[in-house]
C-alpha cells in the first residue's frame, strides 16, 4: 500500500442536519455547553448508522459526556457554509478534502492546533501552519456495476464507447470533492489542462449530467442505472457492504498503469469556535490509537497515523485494491491558486 499519502479533494452530498444547531458563536454560555459541532464532508457516517463516525462519536460521547452535533455536505459546500457564518461561528471542527481544506486555511477559517497523536502523522501530509491534520487517509477512484459489467474498464478512452451513453456519471467539479478529483486526475493522466479538457468534452456525450453528491452515485451503479461513476476508495468500500454490485477501479491513460492520488479526510479546529476546548478534545479522540485502529475495520479507510498498521480483513482487502496502482502527488499549491480557472475551463469544455 502506498505510504506517501498527501491530502486531496472532496467528497460531496446533500446537506444533512443530524441535529439542530443551538450554539451561538463566541458566547460564554456556549463555551460551557457539553456539545461539539462538526461540519464534515460525507463518507465517514454510515447510511445505516454503522460508519466510522457513528462508532467514534458514540464512544466519544460516552467517554466525555460531550454530545456531537453533526452537519454533512459536500467538501466545497461545508467550507462555503463556514465562510458565510464567519461573523457568527457555528462549527467547532471542520472535516473536508483537498483542495478544500487548503481553501479553508487560506480563508482564515481554521486556527492552529496539533491534536494528540498528530506527531504520528507524516509531516508532509499536514498543514505547514498547523491548521489541519488528516484523520482518515483515502484515495480517489471509480466504481462499476459488477453484475452488468463484470470486467472493470481499464482506461479513460474506453469510457468514450457508445455502450456507456447515459450509463456514466461523475459528480460536479468545484462542488463535489470527488468531482474536483476527476479534473485533477485527468489533467495528470493526459498531461495538462488542454488535453484533459479535450477528453472531458468528448466524454460529455456519455455523461448523464451534473451531480452535487458523489455518494448518491453509488446506489445508481449498484442498481444498474449507471455502469460507471466516480467515487473514492473509503466511501465506496464502505458502501459495498450494503451494495454488493459495486466494484472499485482506477482508470489509466491508454495502455499505461492505473493511477490515483491521496484523498484524505482532513480536520481542523474552526477559528473562533463556540466550543473550542470541546473541539480540541474531539480532534484528540479522532487521532487516538483506538479510533485509528477502527478506521479500516469499521470505516473501510486507511489510518492517518503511520504507527497504526491494522491487519483486519478490510485492511487486507484495501491493501489488495491498491496493488499495482501508481500514486501521484498533485501540486496542491497550484490547484488551490487556480481551481476556479480549472473549473471554468471544464464548464466551457463540457457546456455545463
PDB file of C-alpha atoms in Angstrom, residues 1-6 44 52 117 120-122 125 133-139 234 262-265 286-312 314-316 318-319:
ATOM      1  CA  UNK A   1       0.000   0.000   0.000  1.00  0.00           C
ATOM      2  CA  UNK A   2       1.375   3.443  -0.894  1.00  0.00           C
ATOM      3  CA  UNK A   3       2.773   5.359   2.028  1.00  0.00           C
ATOM      4  CA  UNK A   4       3.383   8.828   0.616  1.00  0.00           C
ATOM      5  CA  UNK A   5      -0.144   9.976   1.296  1.00  0.00           C
ATOM      6  CA  UNK A   6      -0.971  13.606   0.844  1.00  0.00           C
ATOM      7  CA  UNK A  44     -17.481   8.604   7.109  1.00  0.00           C
ATOM      8  CA  UNK A  52     -16.647   5.155  11.499  1.00  0.00           C
ATOM      9  CA  UNK A 117      -1.283  11.773  18.017  1.00  0.00           C
ATOM     10  CA  UNK A 120       2.487  10.179  14.345  1.00  0.00           C
ATOM     11  CA  UNK A 121       1.058  11.578  11.080  1.00  0.00           C
ATOM     12  CA  UNK A 122       3.608  12.081   8.316  1.00  0.00           C
ATOM     13  CA  UNK A 125       0.599  15.288   4.991  1.00  0.00           C
ATOM     14  CA  UNK A 133      -4.341  17.203  10.024  1.00  0.00           C
ATOM     15  CA  UNK A 134      -5.617  14.132   8.142  1.00  0.00           C
ATOM     16  CA  UNK A 135      -7.772  11.858  10.298  1.00  0.00           C
ATOM     17  CA  UNK A 136      -8.564   9.185   7.666  1.00  0.00           C
ATOM     18  CA  UNK A 137      -6.483   8.512   4.593  1.00  0.00           C
ATOM     19  CA  UNK A 138      -8.212   7.719   1.341  1.00  0.00           C
ATOM     20  CA  UNK A 139      -7.757   7.593  -2.449  1.00  0.00           C
ATOM     21  CA  UNK A 234     -13.087   4.586   1.539  1.00  0.00           C
ATOM     22  CA  UNK A 262      -4.474  10.500  -1.934  1.00  0.00           C
ATOM     23  CA  UNK A 263      -7.823  11.963  -0.965  1.00  0.00           C
ATOM     24  CA  UNK A 264      -7.775  12.118   2.837  1.00  0.00           C
ATOM     25  CA  UNK A 265     -10.357  13.487   5.204  1.00  0.00           C
ATOM     26  CA  UNK A 286     -10.248  11.046  16.364  1.00  0.00           C
ATOM     27  CA  UNK A 287      -6.464  10.657  16.187  1.00  0.00           C
ATOM     28  CA  UNK A 288      -6.225   8.377  19.210  1.00  0.00           C
ATOM     29  CA  UNK A 289      -4.742   4.947  18.584  1.00  0.00           C
ATOM     30  CA  UNK A 290      -8.045   3.238  19.365  1.00  0.00           C
ATOM     31  CA  UNK A 291     -10.077   5.324  16.920  1.00  0.00           C
ATOM     32  CA  UNK A 292      -7.403   4.966  14.246  1.00  0.00           C
ATOM     33  CA  UNK A 293      -7.402   1.178  14.569  1.00  0.00           C
ATOM     34  CA  UNK A 294     -11.098   1.211  13.673  1.00  0.00           C
ATOM     35  CA  UNK A 295     -10.636   3.282  10.500  1.00  0.00           C
ATOM     36  CA  UNK A 296     -10.318   0.170   8.336  1.00  0.00           C
ATOM     37  CA  UNK A 297     -12.354  -2.339  10.337  1.00  0.00           C
ATOM     38  CA  UNK A 298     -15.369  -0.029  10.749  1.00  0.00           C
ATOM     39  CA  UNK A 299     -14.921   2.733   8.164  1.00  0.00           C
ATOM     40  CA  UNK A 300     -13.234   0.983   5.250  1.00  0.00           C
ATOM     41  CA  UNK A 301     -10.472   3.594   5.120  1.00  0.00           C
ATOM     42  CA  UNK A 302      -6.757   3.897   5.803  1.00  0.00           C
ATOM     43  CA  UNK A 303      -5.410   5.124   9.185  1.00  0.00           C
ATOM     44  CA  UNK A 304      -3.806   8.567   9.161  1.00  0.00           C
ATOM     45  CA  UNK A 305      -1.305   7.583  11.852  1.00  0.00           C
ATOM     46  CA  UNK A 306       1.732   5.820  10.390  1.00  0.00           C
ATOM     47  CA  UNK A 307       2.257   3.819  13.588  1.00  0.00           C
ATOM     48  CA  UNK A 308      -1.180   2.190  13.298  1.00  0.00           C
ATOM     49  CA  UNK A 309      -0.971  -0.816  10.980  1.00  0.00           C
ATOM     50  CA  UNK A 310      -4.250  -2.757  11.122  1.00  0.00           C
ATOM     51  CA  UNK A 311      -4.443  -6.374   9.999  1.00  0.00           C
ATOM     52  CA  UNK A 312      -8.217  -6.833   9.915  1.00  0.00           C
ATOM     53  CA  UNK A 314     -10.854  -4.822   5.497  1.00  0.00           C
ATOM     54  CA  UNK A 315      -7.259  -3.621   5.816  1.00  0.00           C
ATOM     55  CA  UNK A 316      -6.039  -6.650   3.854  1.00  0.00           C
ATOM     56  CA  UNK A 318      -7.884  -2.415   0.866  1.00  0.00           C
ATOM     57  CA  UNK A 319      -4.176  -3.103   0.518  1.00  0.00           C
TER      58      UNK A 319
END
